[in-house]
Coordinates of C-alpha atoms and ligand atoms in Angstrom, one line a residue:
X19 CA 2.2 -37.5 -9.0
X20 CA 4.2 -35.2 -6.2
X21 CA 3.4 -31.6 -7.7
X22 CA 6.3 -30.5 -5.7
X23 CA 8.9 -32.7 -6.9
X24 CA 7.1 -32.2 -11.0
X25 CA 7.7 -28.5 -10.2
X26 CA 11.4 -28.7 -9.0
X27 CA 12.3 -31.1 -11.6
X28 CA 10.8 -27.7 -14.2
X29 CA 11.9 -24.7 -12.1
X30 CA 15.2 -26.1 -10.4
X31 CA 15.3 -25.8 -6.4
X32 CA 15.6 -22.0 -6.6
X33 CA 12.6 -21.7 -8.3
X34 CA 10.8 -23.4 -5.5
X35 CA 9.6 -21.1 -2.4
X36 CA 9.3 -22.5 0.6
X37 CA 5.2 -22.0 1.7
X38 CA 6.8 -21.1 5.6
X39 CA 8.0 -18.2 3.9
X40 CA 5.1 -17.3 2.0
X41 CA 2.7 -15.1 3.8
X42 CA 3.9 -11.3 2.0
X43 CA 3.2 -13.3 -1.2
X44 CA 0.1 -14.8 0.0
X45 CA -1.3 -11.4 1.2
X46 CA -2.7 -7.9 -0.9
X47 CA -0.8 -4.9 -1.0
X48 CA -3.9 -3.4 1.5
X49 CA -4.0 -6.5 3.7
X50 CA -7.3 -7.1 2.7
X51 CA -6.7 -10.6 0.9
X52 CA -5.3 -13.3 2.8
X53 CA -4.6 -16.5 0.6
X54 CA -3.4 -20.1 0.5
X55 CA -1.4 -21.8 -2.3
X56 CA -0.2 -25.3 -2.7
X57 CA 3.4 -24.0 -4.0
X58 CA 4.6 -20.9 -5.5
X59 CA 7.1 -21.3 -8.0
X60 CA 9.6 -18.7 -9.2
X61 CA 10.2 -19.6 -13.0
X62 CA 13.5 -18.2 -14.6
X63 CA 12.9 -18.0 -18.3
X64 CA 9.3 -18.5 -20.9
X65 CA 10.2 -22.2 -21.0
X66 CA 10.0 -22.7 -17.8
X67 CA 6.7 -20.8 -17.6
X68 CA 5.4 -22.9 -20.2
X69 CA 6.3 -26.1 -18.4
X70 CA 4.6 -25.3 -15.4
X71 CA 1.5 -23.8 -17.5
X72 CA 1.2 -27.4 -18.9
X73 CA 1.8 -29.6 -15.8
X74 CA -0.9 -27.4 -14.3
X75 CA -3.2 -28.0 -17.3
X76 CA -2.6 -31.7 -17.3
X77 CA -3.8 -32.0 -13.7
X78 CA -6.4 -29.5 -13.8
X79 CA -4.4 -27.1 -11.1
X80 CA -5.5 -23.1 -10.7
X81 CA -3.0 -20.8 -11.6
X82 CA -2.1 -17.3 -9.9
X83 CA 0.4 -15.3 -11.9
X84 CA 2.0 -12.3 -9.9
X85 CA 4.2 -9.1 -10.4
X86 CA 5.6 -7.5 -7.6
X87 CA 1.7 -7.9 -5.7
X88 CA 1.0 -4.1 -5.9
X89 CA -2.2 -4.5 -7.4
X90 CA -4.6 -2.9 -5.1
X91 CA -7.9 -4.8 -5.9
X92 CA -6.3 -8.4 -4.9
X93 CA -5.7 -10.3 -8.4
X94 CA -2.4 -11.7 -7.3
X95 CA -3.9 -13.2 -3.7
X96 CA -4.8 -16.8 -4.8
X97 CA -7.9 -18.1 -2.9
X98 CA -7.9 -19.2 0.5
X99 CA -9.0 -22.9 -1.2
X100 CA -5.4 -23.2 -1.4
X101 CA -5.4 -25.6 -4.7
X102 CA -3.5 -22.7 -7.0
X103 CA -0.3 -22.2 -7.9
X104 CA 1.6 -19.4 -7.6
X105 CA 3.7 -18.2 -10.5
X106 CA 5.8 -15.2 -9.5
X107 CA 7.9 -13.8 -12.5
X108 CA 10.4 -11.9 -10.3
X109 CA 13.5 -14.7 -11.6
X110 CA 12.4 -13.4 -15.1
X111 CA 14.0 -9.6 -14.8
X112 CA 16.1 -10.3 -18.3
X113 CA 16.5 -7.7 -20.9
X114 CA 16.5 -9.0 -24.3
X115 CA 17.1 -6.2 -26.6
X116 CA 17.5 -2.4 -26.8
X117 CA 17.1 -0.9 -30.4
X118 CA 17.7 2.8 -30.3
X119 CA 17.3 3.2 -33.5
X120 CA 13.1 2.0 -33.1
X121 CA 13.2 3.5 -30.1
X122 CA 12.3 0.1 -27.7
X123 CA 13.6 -2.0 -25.4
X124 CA 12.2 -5.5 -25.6
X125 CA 12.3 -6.6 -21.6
X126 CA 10.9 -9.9 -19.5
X127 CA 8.0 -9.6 -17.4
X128 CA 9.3 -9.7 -14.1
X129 CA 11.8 -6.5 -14.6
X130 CA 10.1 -4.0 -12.2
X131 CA 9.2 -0.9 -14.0
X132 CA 12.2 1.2 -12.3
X133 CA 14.1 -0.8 -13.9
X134 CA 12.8 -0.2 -17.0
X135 CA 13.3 3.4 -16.2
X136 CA 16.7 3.4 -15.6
X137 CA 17.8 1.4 -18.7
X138 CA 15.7 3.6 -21.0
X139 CA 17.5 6.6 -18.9
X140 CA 20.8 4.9 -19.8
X141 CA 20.4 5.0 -23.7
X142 CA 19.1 8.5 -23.3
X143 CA 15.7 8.1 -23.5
X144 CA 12.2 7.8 -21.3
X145 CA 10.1 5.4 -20.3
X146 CA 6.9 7.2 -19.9
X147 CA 4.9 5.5 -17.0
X148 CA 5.2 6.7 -13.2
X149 CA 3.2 5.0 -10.3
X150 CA 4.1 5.6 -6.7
X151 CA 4.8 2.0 -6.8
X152 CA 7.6 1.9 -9.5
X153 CA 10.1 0.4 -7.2
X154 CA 8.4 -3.2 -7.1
X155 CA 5.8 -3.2 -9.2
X156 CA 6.8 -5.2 -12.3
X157 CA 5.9 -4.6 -15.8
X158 CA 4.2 -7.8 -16.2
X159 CA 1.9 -6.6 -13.8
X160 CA 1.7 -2.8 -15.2
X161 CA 0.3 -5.0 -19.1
X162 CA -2.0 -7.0 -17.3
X163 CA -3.7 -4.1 -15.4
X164 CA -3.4 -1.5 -18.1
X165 CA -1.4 0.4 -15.5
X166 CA -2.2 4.6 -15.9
X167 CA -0.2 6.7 -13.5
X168 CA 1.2 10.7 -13.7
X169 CA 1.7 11.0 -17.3
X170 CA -0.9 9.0 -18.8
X171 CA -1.8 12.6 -19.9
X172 CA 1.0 13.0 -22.2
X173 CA 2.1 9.2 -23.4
X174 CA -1.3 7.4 -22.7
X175 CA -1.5 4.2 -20.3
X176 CA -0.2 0.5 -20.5
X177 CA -2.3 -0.2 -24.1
X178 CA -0.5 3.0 -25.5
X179 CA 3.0 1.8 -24.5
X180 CA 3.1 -2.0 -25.8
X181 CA 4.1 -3.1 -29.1
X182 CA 4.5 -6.4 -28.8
X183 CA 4.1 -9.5 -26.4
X184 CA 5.2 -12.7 -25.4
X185 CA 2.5 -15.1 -23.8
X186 CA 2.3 -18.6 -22.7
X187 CA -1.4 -19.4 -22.7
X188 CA -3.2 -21.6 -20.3
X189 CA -2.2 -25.4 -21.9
X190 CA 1.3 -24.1 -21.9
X191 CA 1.9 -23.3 -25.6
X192 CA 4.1 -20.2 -25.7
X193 CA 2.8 -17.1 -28.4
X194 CA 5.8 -14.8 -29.3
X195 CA 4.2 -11.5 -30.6
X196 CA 7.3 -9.4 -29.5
X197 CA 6.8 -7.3 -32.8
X198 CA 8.1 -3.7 -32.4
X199 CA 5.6 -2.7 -35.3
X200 CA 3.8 0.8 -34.8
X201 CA 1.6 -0.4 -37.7
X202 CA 0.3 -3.9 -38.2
X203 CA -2.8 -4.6 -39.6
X204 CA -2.7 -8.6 -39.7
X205 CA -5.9 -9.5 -38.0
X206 CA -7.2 -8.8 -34.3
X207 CA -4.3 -7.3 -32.0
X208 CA -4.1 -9.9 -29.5
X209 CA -2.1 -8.1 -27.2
X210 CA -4.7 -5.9 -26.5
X211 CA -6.6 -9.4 -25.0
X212 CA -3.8 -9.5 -22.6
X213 CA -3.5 -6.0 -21.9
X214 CA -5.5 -5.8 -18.5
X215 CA -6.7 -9.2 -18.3
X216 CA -5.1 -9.1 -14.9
X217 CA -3.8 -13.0 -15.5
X218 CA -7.3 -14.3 -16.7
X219 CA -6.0 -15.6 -20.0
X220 CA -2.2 -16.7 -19.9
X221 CA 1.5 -15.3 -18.6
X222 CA 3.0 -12.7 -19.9
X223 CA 6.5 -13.4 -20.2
X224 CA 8.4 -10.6 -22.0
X225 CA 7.1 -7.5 -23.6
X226 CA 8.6 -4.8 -26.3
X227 CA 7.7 -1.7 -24.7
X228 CA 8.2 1.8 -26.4
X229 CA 10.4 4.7 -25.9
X230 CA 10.6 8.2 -26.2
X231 CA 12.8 11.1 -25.8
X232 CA 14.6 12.1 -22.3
X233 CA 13.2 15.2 -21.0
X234 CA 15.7 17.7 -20.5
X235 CA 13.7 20.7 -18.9
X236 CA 10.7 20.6 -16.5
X237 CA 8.7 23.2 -14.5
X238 CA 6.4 21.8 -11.7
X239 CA 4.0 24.4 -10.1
X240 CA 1.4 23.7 -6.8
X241 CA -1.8 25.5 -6.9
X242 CA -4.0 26.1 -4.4
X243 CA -8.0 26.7 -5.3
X244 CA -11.2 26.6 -3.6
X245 CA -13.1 23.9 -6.2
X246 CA -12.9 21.4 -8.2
X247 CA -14.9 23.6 -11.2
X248 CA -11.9 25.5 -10.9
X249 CA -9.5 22.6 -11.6
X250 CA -11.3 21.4 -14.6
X251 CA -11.3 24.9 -16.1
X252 CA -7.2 25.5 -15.4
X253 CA -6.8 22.6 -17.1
X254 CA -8.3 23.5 -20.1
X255 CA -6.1 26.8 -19.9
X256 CA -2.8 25.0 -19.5
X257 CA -3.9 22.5 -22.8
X258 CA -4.1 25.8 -24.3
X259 CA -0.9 27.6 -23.5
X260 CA 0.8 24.5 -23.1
X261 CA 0.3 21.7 -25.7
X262 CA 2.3 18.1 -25.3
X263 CA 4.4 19.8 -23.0
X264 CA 1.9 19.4 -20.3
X265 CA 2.9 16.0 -18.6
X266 CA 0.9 15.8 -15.4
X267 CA -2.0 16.9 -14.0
X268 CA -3.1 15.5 -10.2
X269 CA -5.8 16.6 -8.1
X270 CA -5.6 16.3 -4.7
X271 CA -8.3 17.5 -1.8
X272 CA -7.0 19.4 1.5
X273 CA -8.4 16.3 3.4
X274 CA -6.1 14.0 1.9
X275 CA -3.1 16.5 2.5
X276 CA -3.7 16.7 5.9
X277 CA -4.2 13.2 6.4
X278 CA -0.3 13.1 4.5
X279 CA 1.0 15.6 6.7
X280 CA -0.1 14.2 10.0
X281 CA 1.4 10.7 8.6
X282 CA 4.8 11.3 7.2
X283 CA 6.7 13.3 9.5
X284 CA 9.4 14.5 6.0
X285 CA 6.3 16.3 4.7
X286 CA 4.9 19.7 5.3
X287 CA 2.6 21.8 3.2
X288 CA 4.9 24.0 0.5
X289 CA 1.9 27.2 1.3
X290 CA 0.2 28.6 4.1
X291 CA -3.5 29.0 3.3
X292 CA -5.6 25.9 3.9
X293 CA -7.8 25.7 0.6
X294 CA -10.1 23.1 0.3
X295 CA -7.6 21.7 -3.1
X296 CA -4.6 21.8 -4.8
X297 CA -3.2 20.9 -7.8
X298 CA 0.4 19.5 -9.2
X299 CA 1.1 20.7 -12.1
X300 CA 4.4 18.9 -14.6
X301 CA 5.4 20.6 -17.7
X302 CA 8.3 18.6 -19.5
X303 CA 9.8 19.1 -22.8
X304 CA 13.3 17.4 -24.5
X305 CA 14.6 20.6 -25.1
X306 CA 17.1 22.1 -23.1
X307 CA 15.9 25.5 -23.4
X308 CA 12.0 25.0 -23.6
X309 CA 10.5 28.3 -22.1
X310 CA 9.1 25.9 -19.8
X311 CA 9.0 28.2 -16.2
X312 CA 7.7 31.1 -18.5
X313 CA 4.4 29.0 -20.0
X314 CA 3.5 28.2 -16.2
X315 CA 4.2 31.3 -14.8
X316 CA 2.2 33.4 -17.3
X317 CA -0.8 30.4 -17.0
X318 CA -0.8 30.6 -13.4
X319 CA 0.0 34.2 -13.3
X320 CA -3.0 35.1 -15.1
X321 CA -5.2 32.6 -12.5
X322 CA -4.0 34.4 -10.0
X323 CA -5.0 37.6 -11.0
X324 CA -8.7 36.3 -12.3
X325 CA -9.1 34.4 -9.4
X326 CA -9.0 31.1 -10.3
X327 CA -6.2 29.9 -8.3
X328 CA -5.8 31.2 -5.0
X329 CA -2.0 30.9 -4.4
X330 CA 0.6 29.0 -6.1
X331 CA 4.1 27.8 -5.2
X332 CA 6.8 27.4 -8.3
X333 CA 9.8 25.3 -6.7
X334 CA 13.0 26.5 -8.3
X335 CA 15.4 23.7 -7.8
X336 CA 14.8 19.8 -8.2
X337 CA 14.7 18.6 -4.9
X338 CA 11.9 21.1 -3.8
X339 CA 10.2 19.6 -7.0
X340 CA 10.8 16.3 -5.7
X341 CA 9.5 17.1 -2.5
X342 CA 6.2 18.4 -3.9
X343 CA 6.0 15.2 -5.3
X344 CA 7.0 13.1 -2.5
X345 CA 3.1 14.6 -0.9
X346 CA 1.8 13.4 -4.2
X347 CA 3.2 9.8 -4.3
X348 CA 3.2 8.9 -0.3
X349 CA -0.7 9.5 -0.2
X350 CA -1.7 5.6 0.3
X351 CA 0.4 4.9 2.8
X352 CA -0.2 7.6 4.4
X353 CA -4.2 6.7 4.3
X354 CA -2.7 2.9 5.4
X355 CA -1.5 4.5 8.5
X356 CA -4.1 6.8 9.1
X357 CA -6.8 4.0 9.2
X358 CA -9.2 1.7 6.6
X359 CA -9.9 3.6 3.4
X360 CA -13.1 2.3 1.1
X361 CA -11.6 3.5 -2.2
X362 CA -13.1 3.9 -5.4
X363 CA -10.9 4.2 -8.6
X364 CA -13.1 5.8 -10.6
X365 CA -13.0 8.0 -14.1
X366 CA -15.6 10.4 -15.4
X367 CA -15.9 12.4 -18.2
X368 CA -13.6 15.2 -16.9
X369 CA -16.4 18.0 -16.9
X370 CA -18.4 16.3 -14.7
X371 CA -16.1 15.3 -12.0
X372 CA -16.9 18.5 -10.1
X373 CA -20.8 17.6 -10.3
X374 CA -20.2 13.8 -10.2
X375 CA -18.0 14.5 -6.6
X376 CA -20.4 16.7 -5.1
X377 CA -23.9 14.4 -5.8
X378 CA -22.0 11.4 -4.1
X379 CA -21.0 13.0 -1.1
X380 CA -24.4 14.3 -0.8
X381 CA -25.8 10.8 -1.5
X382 CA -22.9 9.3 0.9
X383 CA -24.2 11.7 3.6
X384 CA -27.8 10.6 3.7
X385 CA -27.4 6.9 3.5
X386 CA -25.8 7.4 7.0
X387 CA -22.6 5.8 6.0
X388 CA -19.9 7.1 6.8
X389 CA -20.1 8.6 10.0
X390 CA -17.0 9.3 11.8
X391 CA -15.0 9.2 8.5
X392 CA -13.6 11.7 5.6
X393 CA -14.0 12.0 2.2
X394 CA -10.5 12.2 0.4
X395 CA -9.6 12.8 -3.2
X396 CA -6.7 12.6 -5.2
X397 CA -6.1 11.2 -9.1
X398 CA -4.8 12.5 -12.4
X399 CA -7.6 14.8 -13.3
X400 CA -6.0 15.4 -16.3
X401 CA -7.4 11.4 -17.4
X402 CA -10.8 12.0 -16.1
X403 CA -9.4 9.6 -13.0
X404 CA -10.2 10.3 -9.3
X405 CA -9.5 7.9 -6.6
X406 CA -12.8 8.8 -4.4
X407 CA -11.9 7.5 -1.2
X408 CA -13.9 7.3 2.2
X409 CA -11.4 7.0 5.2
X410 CA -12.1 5.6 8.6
X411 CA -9.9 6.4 11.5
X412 CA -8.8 3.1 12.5
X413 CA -10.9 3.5 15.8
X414 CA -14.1 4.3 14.0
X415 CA -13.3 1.3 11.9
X416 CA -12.9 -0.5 14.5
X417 CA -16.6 -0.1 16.1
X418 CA -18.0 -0.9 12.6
X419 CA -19.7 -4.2 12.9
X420 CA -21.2 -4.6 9.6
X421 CA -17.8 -4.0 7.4
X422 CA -18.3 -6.0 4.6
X423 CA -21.9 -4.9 3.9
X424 CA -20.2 -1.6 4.9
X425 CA -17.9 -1.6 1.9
X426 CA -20.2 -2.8 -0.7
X427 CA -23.0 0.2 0.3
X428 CA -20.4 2.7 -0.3
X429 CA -19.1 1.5 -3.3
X430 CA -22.8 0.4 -4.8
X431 CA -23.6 4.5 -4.1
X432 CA -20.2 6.0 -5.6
X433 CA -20.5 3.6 -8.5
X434 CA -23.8 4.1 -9.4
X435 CA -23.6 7.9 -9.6
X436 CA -20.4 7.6 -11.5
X437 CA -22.2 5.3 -14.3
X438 CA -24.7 8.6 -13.8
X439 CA -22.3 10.9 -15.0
X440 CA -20.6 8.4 -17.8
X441 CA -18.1 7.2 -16.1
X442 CA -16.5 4.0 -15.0
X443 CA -16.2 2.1 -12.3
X444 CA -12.5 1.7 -12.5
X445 CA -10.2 3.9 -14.4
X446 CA -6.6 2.1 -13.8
X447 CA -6.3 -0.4 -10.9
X448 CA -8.5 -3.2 -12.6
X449 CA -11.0 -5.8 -11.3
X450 CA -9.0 -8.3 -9.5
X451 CA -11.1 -10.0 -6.8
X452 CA -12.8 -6.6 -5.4
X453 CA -14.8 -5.2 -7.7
X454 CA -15.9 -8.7 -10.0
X455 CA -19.8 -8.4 -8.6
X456 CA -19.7 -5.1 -10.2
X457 CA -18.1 -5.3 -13.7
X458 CA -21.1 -8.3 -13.8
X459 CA -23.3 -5.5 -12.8
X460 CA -22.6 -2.5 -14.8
X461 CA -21.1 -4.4 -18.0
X462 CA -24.0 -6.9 -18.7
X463 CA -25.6 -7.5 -21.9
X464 CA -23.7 -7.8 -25.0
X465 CA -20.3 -6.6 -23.6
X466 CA -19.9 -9.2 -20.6
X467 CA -21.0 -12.1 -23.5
X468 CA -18.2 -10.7 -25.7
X469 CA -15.7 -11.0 -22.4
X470 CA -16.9 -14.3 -21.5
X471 CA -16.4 -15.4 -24.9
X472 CA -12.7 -14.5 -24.8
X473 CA -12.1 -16.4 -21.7
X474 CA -14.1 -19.2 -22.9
X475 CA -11.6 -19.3 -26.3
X476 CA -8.5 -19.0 -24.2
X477 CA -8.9 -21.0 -21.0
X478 CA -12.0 -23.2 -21.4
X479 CA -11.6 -24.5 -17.7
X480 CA -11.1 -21.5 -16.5
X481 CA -7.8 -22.6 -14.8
X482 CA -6.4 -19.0 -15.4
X483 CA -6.4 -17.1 -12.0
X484 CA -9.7 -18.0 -11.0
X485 CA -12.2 -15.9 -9.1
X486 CA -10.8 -13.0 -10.7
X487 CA -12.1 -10.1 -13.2
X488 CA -14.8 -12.4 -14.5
Ligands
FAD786 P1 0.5 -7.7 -9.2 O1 -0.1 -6.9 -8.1 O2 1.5 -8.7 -8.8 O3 -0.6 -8.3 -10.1 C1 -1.7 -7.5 -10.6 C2 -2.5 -8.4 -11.6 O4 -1.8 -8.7 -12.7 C3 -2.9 -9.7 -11.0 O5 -4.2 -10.0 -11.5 C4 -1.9 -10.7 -11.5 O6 -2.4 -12.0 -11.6 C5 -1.6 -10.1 -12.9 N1 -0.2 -10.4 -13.3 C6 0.9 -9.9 -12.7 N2 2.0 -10.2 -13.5 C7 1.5 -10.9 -14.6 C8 2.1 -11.5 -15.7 N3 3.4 -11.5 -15.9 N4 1.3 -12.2 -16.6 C9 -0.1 -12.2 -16.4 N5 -0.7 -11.7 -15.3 C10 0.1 -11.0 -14.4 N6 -1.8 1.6 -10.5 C11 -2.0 2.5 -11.5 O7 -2.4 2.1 -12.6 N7 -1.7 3.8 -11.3 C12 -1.2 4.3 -10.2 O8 -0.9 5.5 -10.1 C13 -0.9 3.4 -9.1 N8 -0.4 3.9 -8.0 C14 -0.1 3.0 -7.0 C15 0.4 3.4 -5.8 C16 0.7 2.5 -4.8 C17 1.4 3.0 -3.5 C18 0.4 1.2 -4.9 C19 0.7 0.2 -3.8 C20 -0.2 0.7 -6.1 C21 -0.5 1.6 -7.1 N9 -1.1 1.2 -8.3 C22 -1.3 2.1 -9.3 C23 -1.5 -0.2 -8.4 C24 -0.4 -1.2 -8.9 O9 0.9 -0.8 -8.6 C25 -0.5 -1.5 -10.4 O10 -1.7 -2.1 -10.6 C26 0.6 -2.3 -11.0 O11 0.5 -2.3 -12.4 C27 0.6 -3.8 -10.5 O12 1.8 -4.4 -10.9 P2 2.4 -5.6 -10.0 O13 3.6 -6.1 -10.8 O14 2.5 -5.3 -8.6 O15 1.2 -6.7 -10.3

């Protein structure tokens, strides 16, 4: 057989990239993961998905699905065997239905989640999730890494926001599930298996996703403090005052700000006072006249005056919101420019984040690690989620001869202290090809048998994005 020529003869001669082209798709978003394939196809609708699914199956090919290749942990980088294929769903950007009156949109996989954005904007409503990478990201690729974000707070992650799915499974048969039922109690919820199986047990194809009301008023405030303790117990204050209306919660240290502001030239710190963190704070409401401003003045009023907080900037138009936000949402690239970051995307139980921070450092420090390098911190405290990352100026990285073994000792201590404290080794950017020793290490037993078992129902040959998440 001439794959090639099977796979035109499916996906038509657009559908077909050219490997010459190839290397952005071949590559991580971090550069880490460098890839071969033996064609990539762009499929335009599920039954062209389903044709290539079951050419592949009948001659035993690996397949690599992929989004708009924003995943940081390297699921979408086939392996450098170069005997996958590469199914990228960006031809599959369709939207099939909007029903106001359910409040969903039922969209393909390969829309990117801006796009999603925009058409819930246009029938007056919101689509909840925010990532810095909105713009290509695609919300095939949001379901299959249970994508989190800036409001996860408020409207949960990808699991909260999915009603129904479309898959085509491994041999090529397709599953619709595109239910928009908020209750349904017929059996196991299979989309759940396919939320954040990063590609490991079919295609997504389409998805009904839920909506919920625009937000009409929003006060965004920046606090400086001198801990982490005294994050945690603001945030417990704005619950308090605040309810729902609190949206988003992020957590970033000085050391990550600085690294920002030396980076991007548009950015420059909204206070004067260097304090070791800072916190950006969302409150959002429907309402037009929510009292909005006046909650998180009086909050952070009071924190100044008990010293909690140690200064605090209120912006009082949009675009110096958006700028405070810009900071927020330019960090990784900023740490791209800056030099090689060894990041861990861990949650915790969020009273012992403070604790949890502090022993790794400590335990960092000894192990002579990480000389020459920062420790940086940013996440959505408000989830229990901190990206812990240690960054090497790209000259100290440079001199590091060990790098590999380099990586893993960091990431063996952080991870370890954060199973310590109860947390996990990754909160939101999934498993993928970086962190697979690890799930095998910290989720043995009974829960990695259960997992195994899954993939062992779906894709017995294990044809499904290999060498990933399990
Ligand atoms: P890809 O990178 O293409 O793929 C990711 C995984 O999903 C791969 O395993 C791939 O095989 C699989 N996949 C993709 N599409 C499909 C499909 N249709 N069917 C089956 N499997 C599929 N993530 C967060 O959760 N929160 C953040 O705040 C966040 N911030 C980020 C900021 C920046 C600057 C960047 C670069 C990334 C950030 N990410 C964040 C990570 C990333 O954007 C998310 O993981 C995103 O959901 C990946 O979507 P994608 O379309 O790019 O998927």
């Amino acid at each position: 057989m001439n794959l090639i020529e099977a796979l035109r003869d499916i996906v038509g001669p657009a559908g077909l990239i050219d490997l010459a082209d190839a290397e952005p798709l071949l590559t991580d978003w971090r550069g880490r993961y460098h890839g071969k394939a033996r064609a990539i196809v762009r499929p335009a609708s599920t039954a062209q998905v389903a044709g290539v699914l079951a050419l592949c199956a009948e001659h035993d090919i690996p397949v690599v699905p992929q989004g708009g290749n924003t995943g940081l942990v390297g699921g979408a980088t086939p392996s450098e065997d170069g005997t996958a294929v590469v199914l990228c769903l960006t031809r599959m950007n369709g939207v099939r239905k909007v029903d106001t009156g359910n409040d969903t949109v039922t969209v393909e996989a390969g829309c990117t989640l801006q796009q999603i954005q925009e058409l819930a904007a246009s029938v007056d409503r919101l689509f909840p999730l925010s990532l810095a990478s909105e713009g290509s990201c695609q919300i095939g690729g949001n379901i299959s890494t249970n994508a989190g974000g800036t409001a996860v707070l408020r409207y949960g992650n990808m699991r909260a926001l999915v009603l129904g799915i479309e898959a085509v499974l491994p041999d090529g048969r397709v599953w619709n599930g595109l239910r928009g039922l908020r209750k349904d109690n017929t059996g196991y919820d299979l989309k759940q298996l396919f939320i954040g199986a990063e590609g490991t047990l079919g295609v997504i194809t389409a998805a009904v996703l839920k909506l919920f009301p625009a937000l009409r008023s929003h006060a965004t405030a920046w606090v400086a403090l001198d801990s982490a303790d005294a994050a945690i117990t603001l945030l417990s204050r704005c619950r308090a005052v605040c309810g729902d209306a609190l949206t988003s919660f992020e957590l970033m240290s000085r050391s990550q700000l600085d690294v920002v502001y030396q980076e991007v030239p548009d950015t420059r710190d909204p206070l004067d006072g260097a304090t070791p963190w800072v916190l950006l704070i969302e409150l959002a409401d429907p309402s037009h006249s929510a009292p909005l401003q006046t909650m998180l003045e009086n909050v952070i009023g009071a924190a100044l005056e008990d010293g909690l907080a140690l200064d605090a900037a209120l912006p009082s138009s949009e675009s110096q919101a958006a700028a405070l936000w810009h900071i927020r949402h330019i960090v990784s690239e900023a740490n791209v420019r800056f030099g090689h970051s060894v990041t861990q995307d861990i949650s915790l139980p969020i009273s012992q984040i403070p604790q949890c921070l502090a022993q790794t450092e400590a335990r960092l420090l000894s192990a002579g690690l990480v000389d020459g390098a920062r420790f940086l911190y940013v996440g959505h405290v408000g989830d229990g989620n901190i990206h812990s990352i240690v960054l090497f100026p790209h000259d100290v990285w440079a001199k590091v001869d060990d790098r590999e073994a380099r990586i893993e000792a960091i990431g063996k201590i952080v991870n370890d202290t954060t199973v310590e404290f109860g947390g996990s080794i990754t909160a939101e950017h999934g498993i993928g090809r970086a962190h697979r020793a690890e799930l095998a290490h910290y989720r043995r037993g009974v829960e990695l048998d259960m997992m195994r078992a899954v993939k062992q129902a779906l894709d017995p040959k294990g044809r499904m994005n290999p060498g990933k998440l399990l």
